[in-house]
Amino acid sequence: QITAIRNFINQGVDYIVLAPKVEEGWDTVLGEAKAAGIPVIIVDRMIEVADTGLFTCWIGSDFRREGETAVAWLEQRLQGASARIVHLQGSIGSSAQIGRTDALDAGLERHPEWTMVFRGTGDFIQAKGQELIRSLLDEQVFFDVIYSENDNMAYGAIDALQAAGLEPGKDVTLISFDASSTALRRMLSGEISLDVECNPLHGPRVRAIIEQLSRGETPPKYTYVEETSFDADTLTEQVIGSRGY
């Protein structure tokens, strides 16, 4: 991504829109963009820089709030009962991973009856999520909740559970994030218990920001997109069909 940004700077583009893979390591290249007078709009994940003046604005998800939504749902579902949780983390250092992990950690601190039996990164990749769950099942590690930090890893977890003769959503509560239409249809079949939305429709908002900048206006520095969550007990085909993704 840094190489791509430098190429854009050399091309003299009018704007740079960056969806960062990780939070850190952007200071130097964004400094180069600023020196070239090119506004940088950050979308989706947040970045950590010493000087926030290095980027024009950010628009994206409140990943900590997403995690808190999932944890609150699990609290309501368990009603004080114990749980043995497997945590499939996304790419370490990404905003999504950090926010969703922090929320679960806070939940674990509040609930001594919850036990983390495994935590590992699947890098948001289906095959890695599948391998992690398969290994746990092979080692006969007992768990009844999977907290998967995205839908792709959840798909892998479903594959591993079903291959072992288990029924996801029934034998194991499966919490996921993203809420793509594919995931929600799998929720209708009972495989996913809760899916917290990560709204990907940033394009129109970015376009509006660029139009503001072109008129000499100053957009808000930080904008959180609206998001919701979906429960297998209440989801309908009509809800899925009404969404744009």
PDB file of C-alpha atoms in Angstrom:
ATOM      1  CA  GLN A   1       0.000   0.000   0.000  1.00  0.00           C
ATOM      2  CA  ILE A   2       2.861   2.383   0.746  1.00  0.00           C
ATOM      3  CA  THR A   3       4.345   1.695  -2.692  1.00  0.00           C
ATOM      4  CA  ALA A   4       0.968   2.377  -4.299  1.00  0.00           C
ATOM      5  CA  ILE A   5       0.621   5.686  -2.452  1.00  0.00           C
ATOM      6  CA  ARG A   6       4.072   6.769  -3.608  1.00  0.00           C
ATOM      7  CA  ASN A   7       3.091   5.891  -7.174  1.00  0.00           C
ATOM      8  CA  PHE A   8      -0.035   8.029  -6.814  1.00  0.00           C
ATOM      9  CA  ILE A   9       2.061  10.918  -5.505  1.00  0.00           C
ATOM     10  CA  ASN A  10       4.416  10.624  -8.486  1.00  0.00           C
ATOM     11  CA  GLN A  11       1.406  10.625 -10.818  1.00  0.00           C
ATOM     12  CA  GLY A  12       0.168  13.858  -9.252  1.00  0.00           C
ATOM     13  CA  VAL A  13      -3.334  12.595  -8.491  1.00  0.00           C
ATOM     14  CA  ASP A  14      -5.899  14.982  -7.021  1.00  0.00           C
ATOM     15  CA  TYR A  15      -6.924  12.814  -4.059  1.00  0.00           C
ATOM     16  CA  ILE A  16      -5.775   9.613  -2.388  1.00  0.00           C
ATOM     17  CA  VAL A  17      -8.295   7.297  -0.713  1.00  0.00           C
ATOM     18  CA  LEU A  18      -6.654   4.774   1.612  1.00  0.00           C
ATOM     19  CA  ALA A  19      -8.242   1.710   3.217  1.00  0.00           C
ATOM     20  CA  PRO A  20      -5.308   0.740   5.467  1.00  0.00           C
ATOM     21  CA  LYS A  21      -4.562  -2.890   6.188  1.00  0.00           C
ATOM     22  CA  VAL A  22      -2.909  -2.033   9.522  1.00  0.00           C
ATOM     23  CA  GLU A  23      -2.971   0.982  11.829  1.00  0.00           C
ATOM     24  CA  GLU A  24       0.718   1.872  12.100  1.00  0.00           C
ATOM     25  CA  GLY A  25       3.584   2.779   9.778  1.00  0.00           C
ATOM     26  CA  TRP A  26       1.963   5.552   7.735  1.00  0.00           C
ATOM     27  CA  ASP A  27       3.683   8.712   8.995  1.00  0.00           C
ATOM     28  CA  THR A  28       6.423   8.957   6.374  1.00  0.00           C
ATOM     29  CA  VAL A  29       4.397   8.293   3.237  1.00  0.00           C
ATOM     30  CA  LEU A  30       1.472  10.453   4.368  1.00  0.00           C
ATOM     31  CA  GLY A  31       3.979  13.198   5.062  1.00  0.00           C
ATOM     32  CA  GLU A  32       5.092  12.868   1.451  1.00  0.00           C
ATOM     33  CA  ALA A  33       1.495  13.157   0.258  1.00  0.00           C
ATOM     34  CA  LYS A  34       0.937  16.243   2.398  1.00  0.00           C
ATOM     35  CA  ALA A  35       4.118  17.842   1.076  1.00  0.00           C
ATOM     36  CA  ALA A  36       2.801  17.225  -2.440  1.00  0.00           C
ATOM     37  CA  GLY A  37      -0.475  18.924  -1.530  1.00  0.00           C
ATOM     38  CA  ILE A  38      -2.596  15.811  -2.054  1.00  0.00           C
ATOM     39  CA  PRO A  39      -5.503  15.312   0.383  1.00  0.00           C
ATOM     40  CA  VAL A  40      -5.683  11.804   1.862  1.00  0.00           C
ATOM     41  CA  ILE A  41      -9.041  10.326   2.865  1.00  0.00           C
ATOM     42  CA  ILE A  42      -8.878   7.299   5.181  1.00  0.00           C
ATOM     43  CA  VAL A  43     -11.730   4.795   4.919  1.00  0.00           C
ATOM     44  CA  ASP A  44     -12.757   1.747   6.933  1.00  0.00           C
ATOM     45  CA  ARG A  45      -9.895   1.114   9.349  1.00  0.00           C
ATOM     46  CA  MET A  46      -8.250   3.787  11.471  1.00  0.00           C
ATOM     47  CA  ILE A  47      -4.567   4.699  11.425  1.00  0.00           C
ATOM     48  CA  GLU A  48      -2.162   5.725  14.178  1.00  0.00           C
ATOM     49  CA  VAL A  49       0.020   8.709  13.260  1.00  0.00           C
ATOM     50  CA  ALA A  50       1.902  11.241  15.364  1.00  0.00           C
ATOM     51  CA  ASP A  51       0.217  14.124  13.521  1.00  0.00           C
ATOM     52  CA  THR A  52      -3.432  13.744  12.511  1.00  0.00           C
ATOM     53  CA  GLY A  53      -2.880  16.615  10.107  1.00  0.00           C
ATOM     54  CA  LEU A  54      -1.243  14.076   7.795  1.00  0.00           C
ATOM     55  CA  PHE A  55      -4.683  12.970   6.595  1.00  0.00           C
ATOM     56  CA  THR A  56      -7.682  15.060   5.659  1.00  0.00           C
ATOM     57  CA  CYS A  57     -10.427  12.980   7.233  1.00  0.00           C
ATOM     58  CA  TRP A  58     -11.524   9.458   8.148  1.00  0.00           C
ATOM     59  CA  ILE A  59     -14.784   7.606   7.583  1.00  0.00           C
ATOM     60  CA  GLY A  60     -15.505   4.109   8.791  1.00  0.00           C
ATOM     61  CA  SER A  61     -16.789   1.765  11.449  1.00  0.00           C
ATOM     62  CA  ASP A  62     -16.631   1.924  15.231  1.00  0.00           C
ATOM     63  CA  PHE A  63     -15.063  -1.503  15.667  1.00  0.00           C
ATOM     64  CA  ARG A  64     -15.058  -1.311  19.456  1.00  0.00           C
ATOM     65  CA  ARG A  65     -18.785  -0.619  19.416  1.00  0.00           C
ATOM     66  CA  GLU A  66     -19.301  -3.561  17.050  1.00  0.00           C
ATOM     67  CA  GLY A  67     -17.577  -5.803  19.567  1.00  0.00           C
ATOM     68  CA  GLU A  68     -19.569  -4.351  22.437  1.00  0.00           C
ATOM     69  CA  THR A  69     -22.776  -5.122  20.529  1.00  0.00           C
ATOM     70  CA  ALA A  70     -21.702  -8.752  20.189  1.00  0.00           C
ATOM     71  CA  VAL A  71     -20.690  -9.049  23.835  1.00  0.00           C
ATOM     72  CA  ALA A  72     -23.966  -7.492  25.031  1.00  0.00           C
ATOM     73  CA  TRP A  73     -25.886 -10.016  22.913  1.00  0.00           C
ATOM     74  CA  LEU A  74     -23.883 -12.887  24.413  1.00  0.00           C
ATOM     75  CA  GLU A  75     -24.553 -11.581  27.931  1.00  0.00           C
ATOM     76  CA  GLN A  76     -28.274 -11.538  27.208  1.00  0.00           C
ATOM     77  CA  ARG A  77     -28.162 -15.012  25.692  1.00  0.00           C
ATOM     78  CA  LEU A  78     -26.193 -16.640  28.513  1.00  0.00           C
ATOM     79  CA  GLN A  79     -28.006 -14.943  31.425  1.00  0.00           C
ATOM     80  CA  GLY A  80     -25.149 -15.672  33.818  1.00  0.00           C
ATOM     81  CA  ALA A  81     -24.391 -19.168  32.530  1.00  0.00           C
ATOM     82  CA  SER A  82     -20.817 -20.232  31.912  1.00  0.00           C
ATOM     83  CA  ALA A  83     -19.220 -20.247  28.462  1.00  0.00           C
ATOM     84  CA  ARG A  84     -16.058 -21.649  26.925  1.00  0.00           C
ATOM     85  CA  ILE A  85     -15.064 -19.248  24.179  1.00  0.00           C
ATOM     86  CA  VAL A  86     -12.859 -19.680  21.119  1.00  0.00           C
ATOM     87  CA  HIS A  87     -11.680 -16.352  19.719  1.00  0.00           C
ATOM     88  CA  LEU A  88     -10.714 -16.181  16.032  1.00  0.00           C
ATOM     89  CA  GLN A  89      -8.879 -12.890  15.613  1.00  0.00           C
ATOM     90  CA  GLY A  90      -8.437 -10.976  12.384  1.00  0.00           C
ATOM     91  CA  SER A  91      -5.160  -9.554  11.099  1.00  0.00           C
ATOM     92  CA  ILE A  92      -3.245  -8.458  14.190  1.00  0.00           C
ATOM     93  CA  GLY A  93      -2.820  -4.699  14.332  1.00  0.00           C
ATOM     94  CA  SER A  94      -5.815  -3.847  12.160  1.00  0.00           C
ATOM     95  CA  SER A  95      -8.446  -1.528  13.614  1.00  0.00           C
ATOM     96  CA  ALA A  96     -11.119  -4.203  13.250  1.00  0.00           C
ATOM     97  CA  GLN A  97      -9.054  -6.715  15.201  1.00  0.00           C
ATOM     98  CA  ILE A  98      -8.112  -4.256  17.918  1.00  0.00           C
ATOM     99  CA  GLY A  99     -11.634  -2.938  18.515  1.00  0.00           C
ATOM    100  CA  ARG A 100     -13.384  -6.293  18.445  1.00  0.00           C
ATOM    101  CA  THR A 101     -10.718  -7.908  20.626  1.00  0.00           C
ATOM    102  CA  ASP A 102     -10.801  -5.087  23.181  1.00  0.00           C
ATOM    103  CA  ALA A 103     -14.570  -5.417  23.512  1.00  0.00           C
ATOM    104  CA  LEU A 104     -14.353  -9.154  24.139  1.00  0.00           C
ATOM    105  CA  ASP A 105     -11.554  -8.665  26.665  1.00  0.00           C
ATOM    106  CA  ALA A 106     -13.738  -6.194  28.561  1.00  0.00           C
ATOM    107  CA  GLY A 107     -16.560  -8.741  28.560  1.00  0.00           C
ATOM    108  CA  LEU A 108     -14.258 -11.442  29.894  1.00  0.00           C
ATOM    109  CA  GLU A 109     -13.196  -9.147  32.729  1.00  0.00           C
ATOM    110  CA  ARG A 110     -16.838  -8.609  33.704  1.00  0.00           C
ATOM    111  CA  HIS A 111     -17.726 -12.288  33.519  1.00  0.00           C
ATOM    112  CA  PRO A 112     -15.540 -14.694  35.491  1.00  0.00           C
ATOM    113  CA  GLU A 113     -17.904 -17.470  34.382  1.00  0.00           C
ATOM    114  CA  TRP A 114     -16.647 -16.983  30.808  1.00  0.00           C
ATOM    115  CA  THR A 115     -13.452 -18.866  29.927  1.00  0.00           C
ATOM    116  CA  MET A 116     -11.224 -18.176  26.942  1.00  0.00           C
ATOM    117  CA  VAL A 117     -10.081 -21.643  25.864  1.00  0.00           C
ATOM    118  CA  PHE A 118      -8.295 -20.481  22.703  1.00  0.00           C
ATOM    119  CA  ARG A 119      -7.319 -17.276  20.951  1.00  0.00           C
ATOM    120  CA  GLY A 120      -5.484 -17.132  17.639  1.00  0.00           C
ATOM    121  CA  THR A 121      -5.401 -15.196  14.404  1.00  0.00           C
ATOM    122  CA  GLY A 122      -6.976 -16.460  11.222  1.00  0.00           C
ATOM    123  CA  ASP A 123      -6.060 -13.228   9.378  1.00  0.00           C
ATOM    124  CA  PHE A 124      -9.691 -12.817   8.244  1.00  0.00           C
ATOM    125  CA  ILE A 125      -9.175 -15.854   5.930  1.00  0.00           C
ATOM    126  CA  GLN A 126     -11.654 -18.724   5.633  1.00  0.00           C
ATOM    127  CA  ALA A 127      -9.078 -21.509   5.281  1.00  0.00           C
ATOM    128  CA  LYS A 128      -7.200 -20.330   8.370  1.00  0.00           C
ATOM    129  CA  GLY A 129     -10.380 -20.150  10.423  1.00  0.00           C
ATOM    130  CA  GLN A 130     -11.210 -23.680   9.349  1.00  0.00           C
ATOM    131  CA  GLU A 131      -7.761 -24.974  10.260  1.00  0.00           C
ATOM    132  CA  LEU A 132      -7.821 -23.375  13.713  1.00  0.00           C
ATOM    133  CA  ILE A 133     -11.180 -24.929  14.586  1.00  0.00           C
ATOM    134  CA  ARG A 134     -10.216 -28.285  13.079  1.00  0.00           C
ATOM    135  CA  SER A 135      -7.065 -28.356  15.227  1.00  0.00           C
ATOM    136  CA  LEU A 136      -9.042 -27.603  18.383  1.00  0.00           C
ATOM    137  CA  LEU A 137     -11.513 -30.365  17.592  1.00  0.00           C
ATOM    138  CA  ASP A 138      -8.684 -32.804  16.861  1.00  0.00           C
ATOM    139  CA  GLU A 139      -7.173 -31.911  20.243  1.00  0.00           C
ATOM    140  CA  GLN A 140     -10.600 -32.481  21.841  1.00  0.00           C
ATOM    141  CA  VAL A 141     -10.772 -28.949  23.227  1.00  0.00           C
ATOM    142  CA  PHE A 142     -14.345 -28.336  24.413  1.00  0.00           C
ATOM    143  CA  PHE A 143     -15.970 -25.007  23.558  1.00  0.00           C
ATOM    144  CA  ASP A 144     -19.508 -23.756  23.093  1.00  0.00           C
ATOM    145  CA  VAL A 145     -18.994 -20.236  21.699  1.00  0.00           C
ATOM    146  CA  ILE A 146     -16.943 -19.037  18.726  1.00  0.00           C
ATOM    147  CA  TYR A 147     -16.276 -15.294  18.466  1.00  0.00           C
ATOM    148  CA  SER A 148     -15.089 -14.858  14.882  1.00  0.00           C
ATOM    149  CA  GLU A 149     -13.895 -11.398  13.908  1.00  0.00           C
ATOM    150  CA  ASN A 150     -15.234 -11.694  10.362  1.00  0.00           C
ATOM    151  CA  ASP A 151     -17.564 -13.741   8.183  1.00  0.00           C
ATOM    152  CA  ASN A 152     -14.847 -15.497   6.199  1.00  0.00           C
ATOM    153  CA  MET A 153     -13.313 -17.096   9.283  1.00  0.00           C
ATOM    154  CA  ALA A 154     -16.828 -17.972  10.436  1.00  0.00           C
ATOM    155  CA  TYR A 155     -17.378 -19.874   7.178  1.00  0.00           C
ATOM    156  CA  GLY A 156     -14.208 -21.834   7.871  1.00  0.00           C
ATOM    157  CA  ALA A 157     -15.365 -22.557  11.407  1.00  0.00           C
ATOM    158  CA  ILE A 158     -18.697 -23.822  10.058  1.00  0.00           C
ATOM    159  CA  ASP A 159     -16.902 -26.153   7.642  1.00  0.00           C
ATOM    160  CA  ALA A 160     -14.741 -27.586  10.437  1.00  0.00           C
ATOM    161  CA  LEU A 161     -17.671 -28.051  12.816  1.00  0.00           C
ATOM    162  CA  GLN A 162     -19.818 -29.765  10.217  1.00  0.00           C
ATOM    163  CA  ALA A 163     -16.958 -32.056   9.185  1.00  0.00           C
ATOM    164  CA  ALA A 164     -16.764 -33.146  12.832  1.00  0.00           C
ATOM    165  CA  GLY A 165     -20.482 -33.889  12.951  1.00  0.00           C
ATOM    166  CA  LEU A 166     -21.376 -30.790  14.967  1.00  0.00           C
ATOM    167  CA  GLU A 167     -24.178 -28.376  14.178  1.00  0.00           C
ATOM    168  CA  PRO A 168     -23.057 -24.714  14.176  1.00  0.00           C
ATOM    169  CA  GLY A 169     -25.652 -22.449  15.726  1.00  0.00           C
ATOM    170  CA  LYS A 170     -26.952 -25.304  17.860  1.00  0.00           C
ATOM    171  CA  ASP A 171     -24.012 -27.239  19.325  1.00  0.00           C
ATOM    172  CA  VAL A 172     -21.836 -24.107  19.178  1.00  0.00           C
ATOM    173  CA  THR A 173     -22.981 -20.483  19.308  1.00  0.00           C
ATOM    174  CA  LEU A 174     -21.272 -18.655  16.445  1.00  0.00           C
ATOM    175  CA  ILE A 175     -20.813 -14.883  16.575  1.00  0.00           C
ATOM    176  CA  SER A 176     -19.474 -13.143  13.486  1.00  0.00           C
ATOM    177  CA  PHE A 177     -18.849  -9.672  12.046  1.00  0.00           C
ATOM    178  CA  ASP A 178     -19.488  -8.107   8.603  1.00  0.00           C
ATOM    179  CA  ALA A 179     -23.070  -9.296   7.968  1.00  0.00           C
ATOM    180  CA  SER A 180     -22.666  -9.846   4.246  1.00  0.00           C
ATOM    181  CA  SER A 181     -25.688 -11.200   2.389  1.00  0.00           C
ATOM    182  CA  THR A 182     -23.974 -14.593   2.113  1.00  0.00           C
ATOM    183  CA  ALA A 183     -23.474 -14.738   5.873  1.00  0.00           C
ATOM    184  CA  LEU A 184     -27.040 -13.687   6.583  1.00  0.00           C
ATOM    185  CA  ARG A 185     -28.390 -16.425   4.346  1.00  0.00           C
ATOM    186  CA  ARG A 186     -26.260 -18.889   6.285  1.00  0.00           C
ATOM    187  CA  MET A 187     -27.795 -17.394   9.405  1.00  0.00           C
ATOM    188  CA  LEU A 188     -31.251 -18.183   8.015  1.00  0.00           C
ATOM    189  CA  SER A 189     -30.167 -21.821   7.848  1.00  0.00           C
ATOM    190  CA  GLY A 190     -29.144 -21.618  11.508  1.00  0.00           C
ATOM    191  CA  GLU A 191     -25.368 -21.767  11.088  1.00  0.00           C
ATOM    192  CA  ILE A 192     -24.551 -18.286  12.449  1.00  0.00           C
ATOM    193  CA  SER A 193     -26.164 -17.077  15.677  1.00  0.00           C
ATOM    194  CA  LEU A 194     -25.336 -13.354  15.562  1.00  0.00           C
ATOM    195  CA  ASP A 195     -23.725 -11.201  12.893  1.00  0.00           C
ATOM    196  CA  VAL A 196     -22.716  -7.602  13.613  1.00  0.00           C
ATOM    197  CA  GLU A 197     -22.754  -5.343  10.594  1.00  0.00           C
ATOM    198  CA  CYS A 198     -19.592  -3.744   9.246  1.00  0.00           C
ATOM    199  CA  ASN A 199     -21.002  -1.307   6.705  1.00  0.00           C
ATOM    200  CA  PRO A 200     -18.861  -1.354   3.521  1.00  0.00           C
ATOM    201  CA  LEU A 201     -20.760   1.297   1.561  1.00  0.00           C
ATOM    202  CA  HIS A 202     -18.107   4.004   1.809  1.00  0.00           C
ATOM    203  CA  GLY A 203     -17.979   4.965  -1.880  1.00  0.00           C
ATOM    204  CA  PRO A 204     -20.881   7.444  -1.914  1.00  0.00           C
ATOM    205  CA  ARG A 205     -19.638   9.041   1.298  1.00  0.00           C
ATOM    206  CA  VAL A 206     -16.110   9.396  -0.078  1.00  0.00           C
ATOM    207  CA  ARG A 207     -17.509  10.969  -3.234  1.00  0.00           C
ATOM    208  CA  ALA A 208     -19.436  13.483  -1.128  1.00  0.00           C
ATOM    209  CA  ILE A 209     -16.259  14.338   0.805  1.00  0.00           C
ATOM    210  CA  ILE A 210     -14.307  14.891  -2.425  1.00  0.00           C
ATOM    211  CA  GLU A 211     -17.079  17.161  -3.687  1.00  0.00           C
ATOM    212  CA  GLN A 212     -16.886  19.130  -0.430  1.00  0.00           C
ATOM    213  CA  LEU A 213     -13.128  19.498  -0.756  1.00  0.00           C
ATOM    214  CA  SER A 214     -13.412  20.575  -4.386  1.00  0.00           C
ATOM    215  CA  ARG A 215     -15.726  23.387  -3.253  1.00  0.00           C
ATOM    216  CA  GLY A 216     -13.211  24.491  -0.655  1.00  0.00           C
ATOM    217  CA  GLU A 217     -15.272  23.192   2.254  1.00  0.00           C
ATOM    218  CA  THR A 218     -13.938  21.313   5.281  1.00  0.00           C
ATOM    219  CA  PRO A 219     -15.527  17.911   5.956  1.00  0.00           C
ATOM    220  CA  PRO A 220     -15.732  16.466   9.489  1.00  0.00           C
ATOM    221  CA  LYS A 221     -12.425  14.991  10.608  1.00  0.00           C
ATOM    222  CA  TYR A 222     -14.037  11.724  11.769  1.00  0.00           C
ATOM    223  CA  THR A 223     -17.312  10.171  10.603  1.00  0.00           C
ATOM    224  CA  TYR A 224     -18.700   6.879  11.921  1.00  0.00           C
ATOM    225  CA  VAL A 225     -21.081   5.010   9.629  1.00  0.00           C
ATOM    226  CA  GLU A 226     -24.372   3.633  10.919  1.00  0.00           C
ATOM    227  CA  GLU A 227     -24.397  -0.093  11.654  1.00  0.00           C
ATOM    228  CA  THR A 228     -26.686  -2.701  13.189  1.00  0.00           C
ATOM    229  CA  SER A 229     -26.677  -6.397  14.081  1.00  0.00           C
ATOM    230  CA  PHE A 230     -28.663  -9.443  13.017  1.00  0.00           C
ATOM    231  CA  ASP A 231     -29.955 -12.246  15.233  1.00  0.00           C
ATOM    232  CA  ALA A 232     -30.824 -15.680  13.868  1.00  0.00           C
ATOM    233  CA  ASP A 233     -34.026 -15.639  15.922  1.00  0.00           C
ATOM    234  CA  THR A 234     -35.430 -12.576  14.135  1.00  0.00           C
ATOM    235  CA  LEU A 235     -33.772 -12.431  10.700  1.00  0.00           C
ATOM    236  CA  THR A 236     -36.009 -12.781   7.632  1.00  0.00           C
ATOM    237  CA  GLU A 237     -35.429 -13.076   3.888  1.00  0.00           C
ATOM    238  CA  GLN A 238     -37.139  -9.704   3.493  1.00  0.00           C
ATOM    239  CA  VAL A 239     -34.491  -8.044   5.656  1.00  0.00           C
ATOM    240  CA  ILE A 240     -31.693  -9.561   3.578  1.00  0.00           C
ATOM    241  CA  GLY A 241     -33.324  -8.509   0.311  1.00  0.00           C
ATOM    242  CA  SER A 242     -33.683  -4.902   1.458  1.00  0.00           C
ATOM    243  CA  ARG A 243     -29.920  -4.406   1.889  1.00  0.00           C
ATOM    244  CA  GLY A 244     -27.385  -3.357  -0.718  1.00  0.00           C
ATOM    245  CA  TYR A 245     -24.780  -5.981   0.118  1.00  0.00           C
TER     246      TYR A 245
END
